[in-house]
């Protein structure tokens, strides 16, 4: 099952907006499980970006949320909710067909409302990994943070079922237990 999934997704690019504890940990898990994937990252903390490049987690660190994200198949919004709402507006005109947006926030109402207002419901699969730490930031992330953790998946009603299945399987490959 995993080999089929990896073969289908061989040339896959994932974007991260926010490389704190959760975003950085998911990026590290992706690098461990899918070493050939391309990972693009943005964070307001330049040292986090530099360290992620030095750790060989990111293939490309970018100074802003811009057209560099237009090649992504998945984009993880891992910044505070209020920032993620603004990033949605920036991303909307540059996303390639079929790109799935997801987030990792515990609050879903505002982001689902923004997705609806922006007519992006066919590409948004919300997510919330039930993980955390008393420590924050990229320097504390680990490739095993989401392993054996519950990961809630909250797609809109307009995302094709196949995309939801693929995304859920992807998260499970990283070691989490998805709950739809």
JSON list of C-alpha atoms in Angstrom, two decimals:
[
{"chain": "A", "resi": 1, "resn": "UNK", "atom": "CA", "xyz": [0.00, 0.00, 0.00]},
{"chain": "A", "resi": 2, "resn": "UNK", "atom": "CA", "xyz": [2.76, 2.47, 0.96]},
{"chain": "A", "resi": 3, "resn": "UNK", "atom": "CA", "xyz": [4.83, 1.70, -2.15]},
{"chain": "A", "resi": 4, "resn": "UNK", "atom": "CA", "xyz": [1.85, 2.43, -4.40]},
{"chain": "A", "resi": 5, "resn": "UNK", "atom": "CA", "xyz": [1.21, 5.72, -2.61]},
{"chain": "A", "resi": 6, "resn": "UNK", "atom": "CA", "xyz": [4.86, 6.76, -2.75]},
{"chain": "A", "resi": 7, "resn": "UNK", "atom": "CA", "xyz": [5.14, 5.83, -6.42]},
{"chain": "A", "resi": 8, "resn": "UNK", "atom": "CA", "xyz": [2.08, 7.92, -7.30]},
{"chain": "A", "resi": 9, "resn": "UNK", "atom": "CA", "xyz": [3.48, 10.86, -5.34]},
{"chain": "A", "resi": 10, "resn": "UNK", "atom": "CA", "xyz": [7.12, 10.55, -6.45]},
{"chain": "A", "resi": 11, "resn": "UNK", "atom": "CA", "xyz": [7.43, 14.14, -7.74]},
{"chain": "A", "resi": 12, "resn": "UNK", "atom": "CA", "xyz": [5.68, 15.83, -4.87]},
{"chain": "A", "resi": 13, "resn": "UNK", "atom": "CA", "xyz": [6.25, 19.29, -3.42]},
{"chain": "A", "resi": 14, "resn": "UNK", "atom": "CA", "xyz": [5.05, 20.41, -0.01]},
{"chain": "A", "resi": 15, "resn": "UNK", "atom": "CA", "xyz": [5.04, 23.94, 1.32]},
{"chain": "A", "resi": 16, "resn": "UNK", "atom": "CA", "xyz": [5.20, 25.03, 4.95]},
{"chain": "A", "resi": 17, "resn": "UNK", "atom": "CA", "xyz": [4.19, 28.45, 6.17]},
{"chain": "A", "resi": 18, "resn": "UNK", "atom": "CA", "xyz": [5.48, 28.41, 9.72]},
{"chain": "A", "resi": 19, "resn": "UNK", "atom": "CA", "xyz": [8.24, 26.13, 10.99]},
{"chain": "A", "resi": 20, "resn": "UNK", "atom": "CA", "xyz": [7.59, 26.21, 14.71]},
{"chain": "A", "resi": 21, "resn": "UNK", "atom": "CA", "xyz": [7.18, 23.15, 16.88]},
{"chain": "A", "resi": 22, "resn": "UNK", "atom": "CA", "xyz": [4.32, 21.58, 14.90]},
{"chain": "A", "resi": 23, "resn": "UNK", "atom": "CA", "xyz": [5.17, 22.78, 11.38]},
{"chain": "A", "resi": 24, "resn": "UNK", "atom": "CA", "xyz": [8.84, 21.92, 11.80]},
{"chain": "A", "resi": 25, "resn": "UNK", "atom": "CA", "xyz": [8.01, 18.52, 13.28]},
{"chain": "A", "resi": 26, "resn": "UNK", "atom": "CA", "xyz": [5.68, 17.63, 10.41]},
{"chain": "A", "resi": 27, "resn": "UNK", "atom": "CA", "xyz": [8.32, 18.79, 7.91]},
{"chain": "A", "resi": 28, "resn": "UNK", "atom": "CA", "xyz": [10.92, 16.60, 9.63]},
{"chain": "A", "resi": 29, "resn": "UNK", "atom": "CA", "xyz": [8.54, 13.63, 9.60]},
{"chain": "A", "resi": 30, "resn": "UNK", "atom": "CA", "xyz": [7.94, 14.13, 5.88]},
{"chain": "A", "resi": 31, "resn": "UNK", "atom": "CA", "xyz": [11.68, 14.24, 5.22]},
{"chain": "A", "resi": 32, "resn": "UNK", "atom": "CA", "xyz": [12.12, 10.99, 7.18]},
{"chain": "A", "resi": 33, "resn": "UNK", "atom": "CA", "xyz": [9.24, 9.12, 5.49]},
{"chain": "A", "resi": 34, "resn": "UNK", "atom": "CA", "xyz": [9.42, 10.70, 2.03]},
{"chain": "A", "resi": 35, "resn": "UNK", "atom": "CA", "xyz": [13.09, 11.69, 1.60]},
{"chain": "A", "resi": 36, "resn": "UNK", "atom": "CA", "xyz": [12.72, 12.60, -2.08]},
{"chain": "A", "resi": 37, "resn": "UNK", "atom": "CA", "xyz": [9.88, 15.08, -1.67]},
{"chain": "A", "resi": 38, "resn": "UNK", "atom": "CA", "xyz": [10.65, 18.73, -2.27]},
{"chain": "A", "resi": 39, "resn": "UNK", "atom": "CA", "xyz": [9.88, 20.90, 0.78]},
{"chain": "A", "resi": 40, "resn": "UNK", "atom": "CA", "xyz": [9.59, 24.67, 0.57]},
{"chain": "A", "resi": 41, "resn": "UNK", "atom": "CA", "xyz": [9.41, 26.70, 3.77]},
{"chain": "A", "resi": 42, "resn": "UNK", "atom": "CA", "xyz": [8.67, 30.18, 5.00]},
{"chain": "A", "resi": 43, "resn": "UNK", "atom": "CA", "xyz": [8.92, 31.49, 8.54]},
{"chain": "A", "resi": 44, "resn": "UNK", "atom": "CA", "xyz": [9.28, 34.93, 10.05]},
{"chain": "A", "resi": 45, "resn": "UNK", "atom": "CA", "xyz": [12.25, 33.54, 12.02]},
{"chain": "A", "resi": 46, "resn": "UNK", "atom": "CA", "xyz": [15.21, 33.58, 9.61]},
{"chain": "A", "resi": 47, "resn": "UNK", "atom": "CA", "xyz": [17.29, 31.40, 11.95]},
{"chain": "A", "resi": 48, "resn": "UNK", "atom": "CA", "xyz": [14.62, 28.67, 11.82]},
{"chain": "A", "resi": 49, "resn": "UNK", "atom": "CA", "xyz": [14.77, 28.73, 8.02]},
{"chain": "A", "resi": 50, "resn": "UNK", "atom": "CA", "xyz": [18.56, 28.61, 8.03]},
{"chain": "A", "resi": 51, "resn": "UNK", "atom": "CA", "xyz": [18.61, 25.70, 10.48]},
{"chain": "A", "resi": 52, "resn": "UNK", "atom": "CA", "xyz": [15.99, 23.81, 8.45]},
{"chain": "A", "resi": 53, "resn": "UNK", "atom": "CA", "xyz": [18.19, 24.21, 5.36]},
{"chain": "A", "resi": 54, "resn": "UNK", "atom": "CA", "xyz": [21.28, 23.07, 7.29]},
{"chain": "A", "resi": 55, "resn": "UNK", "atom": "CA", "xyz": [19.29, 20.09, 8.66]},
{"chain": "A", "resi": 56, "resn": "UNK", "atom": "CA", "xyz": [18.39, 19.16, 5.04]},
{"chain": "A", "resi": 57, "resn": "UNK", "atom": "CA", "xyz": [14.68, 19.42, 5.92]},
{"chain": "A", "resi": 58, "resn": "UNK", "atom": "CA", "xyz": [13.95, 22.22, 3.45]},
{"chain": "A", "resi": 59, "resn": "UNK", "atom": "CA", "xyz": [15.01, 22.20, -0.18]},
{"chain": "A", "resi": 60, "resn": "UNK", "atom": "CA", "xyz": [14.14, 25.87, -0.44]},
{"chain": "A", "resi": 61, "resn": "UNK", "atom": "CA", "xyz": [13.69, 28.58, 2.20]},
{"chain": "A", "resi": 62, "resn": "UNK", "atom": "CA", "xyz": [11.82, 31.63, 0.95]},
{"chain": "A", "resi": 63, "resn": "UNK", "atom": "CA", "xyz": [11.71, 35.17, 2.41]},
{"chain": "A", "resi": 64, "resn": "UNK", "atom": "CA", "xyz": [7.96, 35.63, 1.87]},
{"chain": "A", "resi": 65, "resn": "UNK", "atom": "CA", "xyz": [4.78, 33.83, 0.94]},
{"chain": "A", "resi": 66, "resn": "UNK", "atom": "CA", "xyz": [4.88, 34.25, -2.82]},
{"chain": "A", "resi": 67, "resn": "UNK", "atom": "CA", "xyz": [4.88, 32.46, -6.20]},
{"chain": "A", "resi": 68, "resn": "UNK", "atom": "CA", "xyz": [7.44, 29.94, -4.90]},
{"chain": "A", "resi": 69, "resn": "UNK", "atom": "CA", "xyz": [4.44, 28.14, -3.39]},
{"chain": "A", "resi": 70, "resn": "UNK", "atom": "CA", "xyz": [2.75, 27.80, -6.82]},
{"chain": "A", "resi": 71, "resn": "UNK", "atom": "CA", "xyz": [4.48, 24.44, -7.40]},
{"chain": "A", "resi": 72, "resn": "UNK", "atom": "CA", "xyz": [3.16, 22.84, -4.20]},
{"chain": "A", "resi": 73, "resn": "UNK", "atom": "CA", "xyz": [0.88, 19.82, -4.07]},
{"chain": "A", "resi": 74, "resn": "UNK", "atom": "CA", "xyz": [0.17, 20.33, -0.35]},
{"chain": "A", "resi": 75, "resn": "UNK", "atom": "CA", "xyz": [0.64, 23.48, 1.70]},
{"chain": "A", "resi": 76, "resn": "UNK", "atom": "CA", "xyz": [0.61, 23.36, 5.50]},
{"chain": "A", "resi": 77, "resn": "UNK", "atom": "CA", "xyz": [-0.45, 26.60, 7.20]},
{"chain": "A", "resi": 78, "resn": "UNK", "atom": "CA", "xyz": [1.34, 26.42, 10.56]},
{"chain": "A", "resi": 79, "resn": "UNK", "atom": "CA", "xyz": [1.29, 30.05, 11.66]},
{"chain": "A", "resi": 80, "resn": "UNK", "atom": "CA", "xyz": [-1.13, 31.56, 14.18]},
{"chain": "A", "resi": 81, "resn": "UNK", "atom": "CA", "xyz": [-4.74, 31.50, 12.92]},
{"chain": "A", "resi": 82, "resn": "UNK", "atom": "CA", "xyz": [-4.96, 35.24, 12.22]},
{"chain": "A", "resi": 83, "resn": "UNK", "atom": "CA", "xyz": [-1.86, 35.06, 10.01]},
{"chain": "A", "resi": 84, "resn": "UNK", "atom": "CA", "xyz": [-3.10, 31.93, 8.23]},
{"chain": "A", "resi": 85, "resn": "UNK", "atom": "CA", "xyz": [-6.26, 33.81, 7.21]},
{"chain": "A", "resi": 86, "resn": "UNK", "atom": "CA", "xyz": [-4.11, 36.44, 5.48]},
{"chain": "A", "resi": 87, "resn": "UNK", "atom": "CA", "xyz": [-1.89, 33.77, 3.88]},
{"chain": "A", "resi": 88, "resn": "UNK", "atom": "CA", "xyz": [-5.00, 32.21, 2.31]},
{"chain": "A", "resi": 89, "resn": "UNK", "atom": "CA", "xyz": [-5.65, 35.49, 0.47]},
{"chain": "A", "resi": 90, "resn": "UNK", "atom": "CA", "xyz": [-2.05, 35.67, -0.73]},
{"chain": "A", "resi": 91, "resn": "UNK", "atom": "CA", "xyz": [-2.01, 32.03, -1.86]},
{"chain": "A", "resi": 92, "resn": "UNK", "atom": "CA", "xyz": [-5.37, 31.96, -3.68]},
{"chain": "A", "resi": 93, "resn": "UNK", "atom": "CA", "xyz": [-4.20, 33.48, -7.00]},
{"chain": "A", "resi": 94, "resn": "UNK", "atom": "CA", "xyz": [-0.97, 31.46, -7.19]},
{"chain": "A", "resi": 95, "resn": "UNK", "atom": "CA", "xyz": [-2.04, 27.91, -6.30]},
{"chain": "A", "resi": 96, "resn": "UNK", "atom": "CA", "xyz": [-1.73, 25.27, -8.97]},
{"chain": "A", "resi": 97, "resn": "UNK", "atom": "CA", "xyz": [-4.72, 23.10, -9.85]},
{"chain": "A", "resi": 98, "resn": "UNK", "atom": "CA", "xyz": [-5.16, 20.27, -7.39]},
{"chain": "A", "resi": 99, "resn": "UNK", "atom": "CA", "xyz": [-3.10, 21.83, -4.58]},
{"chain": "A", "resi": 100, "resn": "UNK", "atom": "CA", "xyz": [-4.52, 20.98, -1.16]},
{"chain": "A", "resi": 101, "resn": "UNK", "atom": "CA", "xyz": [-4.28, 23.50, 1.65]},
{"chain": "A", "resi": 102, "resn": "UNK", "atom": "CA", "xyz": [-4.31, 22.35, 5.25]},
{"chain": "A", "resi": 103, "resn": "UNK", "atom": "CA", "xyz": [-3.68, 23.90, 8.63]},
{"chain": "A", "resi": 104, "resn": "UNK", "atom": "CA", "xyz": [-2.72, 22.64, 12.07]},
{"chain": "A", "resi": 105, "resn": "UNK", "atom": "CA", "xyz": [-4.70, 25.03, 14.26]},
{"chain": "A", "resi": 106, "resn": "UNK", "atom": "CA", "xyz": [-7.04, 23.97, 17.03]},
{"chain": "A", "resi": 107, "resn": "UNK", "atom": "CA", "xyz": [-9.60, 26.65, 16.12]},
{"chain": "A", "resi": 108, "resn": "UNK", "atom": "CA", "xyz": [-11.45, 25.78, 12.91]},
{"chain": "A", "resi": 109, "resn": "UNK", "atom": "CA", "xyz": [-14.33, 28.24, 12.64]},
{"chain": "A", "resi": 110, "resn": "UNK", "atom": "CA", "xyz": [-12.41, 31.30, 11.35]},
{"chain": "A", "resi": 111, "resn": "UNK", "atom": "CA", "xyz": [-10.31, 29.43, 8.80]},
{"chain": "A", "resi": 112, "resn": "UNK", "atom": "CA", "xyz": [-13.25, 27.45, 7.42]},
{"chain": "A", "resi": 113, "resn": "UNK", "atom": "CA", "xyz": [-15.20, 30.74, 7.14]},
{"chain": "A", "resi": 114, "resn": "UNK", "atom": "CA", "xyz": [-12.30, 32.40, 5.29]},
{"chain": "A", "resi": 115, "resn": "UNK", "atom": "CA", "xyz": [-11.95, 29.40, 2.97]},
{"chain": "A", "resi": 116, "resn": "UNK", "atom": "CA", "xyz": [-15.67, 29.69, 2.17]},
{"chain": "A", "resi": 117, "resn": "UNK", "atom": "CA", "xyz": [-15.51, 33.45, 1.59]},
{"chain": "A", "resi": 118, "resn": "UNK", "atom": "CA", "xyz": [-12.53, 32.98, -0.76]},
{"chain": "A", "resi": 119, "resn": "UNK", "atom": "CA", "xyz": [-14.24, 30.12, -2.67]},
{"chain": "A", "resi": 120, "resn": "UNK", "atom": "CA", "xyz": [-11.41, 27.74, -1.78]},
{"chain": "A", "resi": 121, "resn": "UNK", "atom": "CA", "xyz": [-13.59, 25.02, -0.29]},
{"chain": "A", "resi": 122, "resn": "UNK", "atom": "CA", "xyz": [-12.66, 22.50, -3.00]},
{"chain": "A", "resi": 123, "resn": "UNK", "atom": "CA", "xyz": [-9.01, 22.52, -1.85]},
{"chain": "A", "resi": 124, "resn": "UNK", "atom": "CA", "xyz": [-9.06, 22.89, 1.95]},
{"chain": "A", "resi": 125, "resn": "UNK", "atom": "CA", "xyz": [-8.64, 19.97, 4.35]},
{"chain": "A", "resi": 126, "resn": "UNK", "atom": "CA", "xyz": [-8.27, 21.31, 7.86]},
{"chain": "A", "resi": 127, "resn": "UNK", "atom": "CA", "xyz": [-6.13, 19.37, 10.29]},
{"chain": "A", "resi": 128, "resn": "UNK", "atom": "CA", "xyz": [-5.31, 19.40, 13.96]},
{"chain": "A", "resi": 129, "resn": "UNK", "atom": "CA", "xyz": [-2.63, 17.10, 15.37]},
{"chain": "A", "resi": 130, "resn": "UNK", "atom": "CA", "xyz": [-3.21, 16.54, 19.08]},
{"chain": "A", "resi": 131, "resn": "UNK", "atom": "CA", "xyz": [0.39, 17.25, 20.04]},
{"chain": "A", "resi": 132, "resn": "UNK", "atom": "CA", "xyz": [2.38, 19.91, 21.75]},
{"chain": "A", "resi": 133, "resn": "UNK", "atom": "CA", "xyz": [5.13, 20.69, 24.17]},
{"chain": "A", "resi": 134, "resn": "UNK", "atom": "CA", "xyz": [5.97, 23.24, 26.80]},
{"chain": "A", "resi": 135, "resn": "UNK", "atom": "CA", "xyz": [8.74, 24.28, 24.42]},
{"chain": "A", "resi": 136, "resn": "UNK", "atom": "CA", "xyz": [8.18, 26.14, 21.18]},
{"chain": "A", "resi": 137, "resn": "UNK", "atom": "CA", "xyz": [10.03, 26.84, 17.97]},
{"chain": "A", "resi": 138, "resn": "UNK", "atom": "CA", "xyz": [11.93, 24.95, 15.31]},
{"chain": "A", "resi": 139, "resn": "UNK", "atom": "CA", "xyz": [14.80, 24.17, 17.68]},
{"chain": "A", "resi": 140, "resn": "UNK", "atom": "CA", "xyz": [12.47, 21.89, 19.68]},
{"chain": "A", "resi": 141, "resn": "UNK", "atom": "CA", "xyz": [10.77, 20.03, 16.84]},
{"chain": "A", "resi": 142, "resn": "UNK", "atom": "CA", "xyz": [11.26, 16.33, 16.20]},
{"chain": "A", "resi": 143, "resn": "UNK", "atom": "CA", "xyz": [10.42, 13.98, 13.35]},
{"chain": "A", "resi": 144, "resn": "UNK", "atom": "CA", "xyz": [8.40, 11.83, 15.78]},
{"chain": "A", "resi": 145, "resn": "UNK", "atom": "CA", "xyz": [6.17, 14.48, 17.40]},
{"chain": "A", "resi": 146, "resn": "UNK", "atom": "CA", "xyz": [2.98, 13.37, 15.62]},
{"chain": "A", "resi": 147, "resn": "UNK", "atom": "CA", "xyz": [3.78, 9.65, 15.81]},
{"chain": "A", "resi": 148, "resn": "UNK", "atom": "CA", "xyz": [0.92, 7.75, 17.50]},
{"chain": "A", "resi": 149, "resn": "UNK", "atom": "CA", "xyz": [-0.95, 11.02, 18.03]},
{"chain": "A", "resi": 150, "resn": "UNK", "atom": "CA", "xyz": [-4.54, 11.63, 17.03]},
{"chain": "A", "resi": 151, "resn": "UNK", "atom": "CA", "xyz": [-4.73, 13.93, 14.02]},
{"chain": "A", "resi": 152, "resn": "UNK", "atom": "CA", "xyz": [-8.18, 15.36, 13.32]},
{"chain": "A", "resi": 153, "resn": "UNK", "atom": "CA", "xyz": [-9.00, 15.90, 9.64]},
{"chain": "A", "resi": 154, "resn": "UNK", "atom": "CA", "xyz": [-11.70, 18.49, 8.88]},
{"chain": "A", "resi": 155, "resn": "UNK", "atom": "CA", "xyz": [-12.28, 18.74, 5.12]},
{"chain": "A", "resi": 156, "resn": "UNK", "atom": "CA", "xyz": [-14.88, 21.02, 3.65]},
{"chain": "A", "resi": 157, "resn": "UNK", "atom": "CA", "xyz": [-17.81, 19.33, 1.94]},
{"chain": "A", "resi": 158, "resn": "UNK", "atom": "CA", "xyz": [-16.46, 20.28, -1.49]},
{"chain": "A", "resi": 159, "resn": "UNK", "atom": "CA", "xyz": [-13.08, 18.53, -1.37]},
{"chain": "A", "resi": 160, "resn": "UNK", "atom": "CA", "xyz": [-13.15, 15.44, -3.59]},
{"chain": "A", "resi": 161, "resn": "UNK", "atom": "CA", "xyz": [-13.31, 12.27, -1.49]},
{"chain": "A", "resi": 162, "resn": "UNK", "atom": "CA", "xyz": [-10.21, 10.90, -3.22]},
{"chain": "A", "resi": 163, "resn": "UNK", "atom": "CA", "xyz": [-8.20, 13.94, -2.09]},
{"chain": "A", "resi": 164, "resn": "UNK", "atom": "CA", "xyz": [-9.38, 13.47, 1.51]},
{"chain": "A", "resi": 165, "resn": "UNK", "atom": "CA", "xyz": [-8.44, 9.77, 1.38]},
{"chain": "A", "resi": 166, "resn": "UNK", "atom": "CA", "xyz": [-5.00, 10.56, -0.08]},
{"chain": "A", "resi": 167, "resn": "UNK", "atom": "CA", "xyz": [-4.33, 13.24, 2.51]},
{"chain": "A", "resi": 168, "resn": "UNK", "atom": "CA", "xyz": [-5.46, 11.03, 5.40]},
{"chain": "A", "resi": 169, "resn": "UNK", "atom": "CA", "xyz": [-3.24, 8.21, 4.15]},
{"chain": "A", "resi": 170, "resn": "UNK", "atom": "CA", "xyz": [-0.34, 10.65, 3.84]},
{"chain": "A", "resi": 171, "resn": "UNK", "atom": "CA", "xyz": [-0.76, 11.77, 7.48]},
{"chain": "A", "resi": 172, "resn": "UNK", "atom": "CA", "xyz": [-1.01, 8.13, 8.61]},
{"chain": "A", "resi": 173, "resn": "UNK", "atom": "CA", "xyz": [2.26, 7.35, 6.79]},
{"chain": "A", "resi": 174, "resn": "UNK", "atom": "CA", "xyz": [3.86, 10.00, 9.00]},
{"chain": "A", "resi": 175, "resn": "UNK", "atom": "CA", "xyz": [2.79, 7.94, 12.01]},
{"chain": "A", "resi": 176, "resn": "UNK", "atom": "CA", "xyz": [-0.33, 9.75, 13.19]},
{"chain": "A", "resi": 177, "resn": "UNK", "atom": "CA", "xyz": [-3.81, 8.25, 13.66]},
{"chain": "A", "resi": 178, "resn": "UNK", "atom": "CA", "xyz": [-6.33, 10.21, 11.65]},
{"chain": "A", "resi": 179, "resn": "UNK", "atom": "CA", "xyz": [-9.85, 10.94, 12.81]},
{"chain": "A", "resi": 180, "resn": "UNK", "atom": "CA", "xyz": [-12.26, 12.27, 10.20]}
]
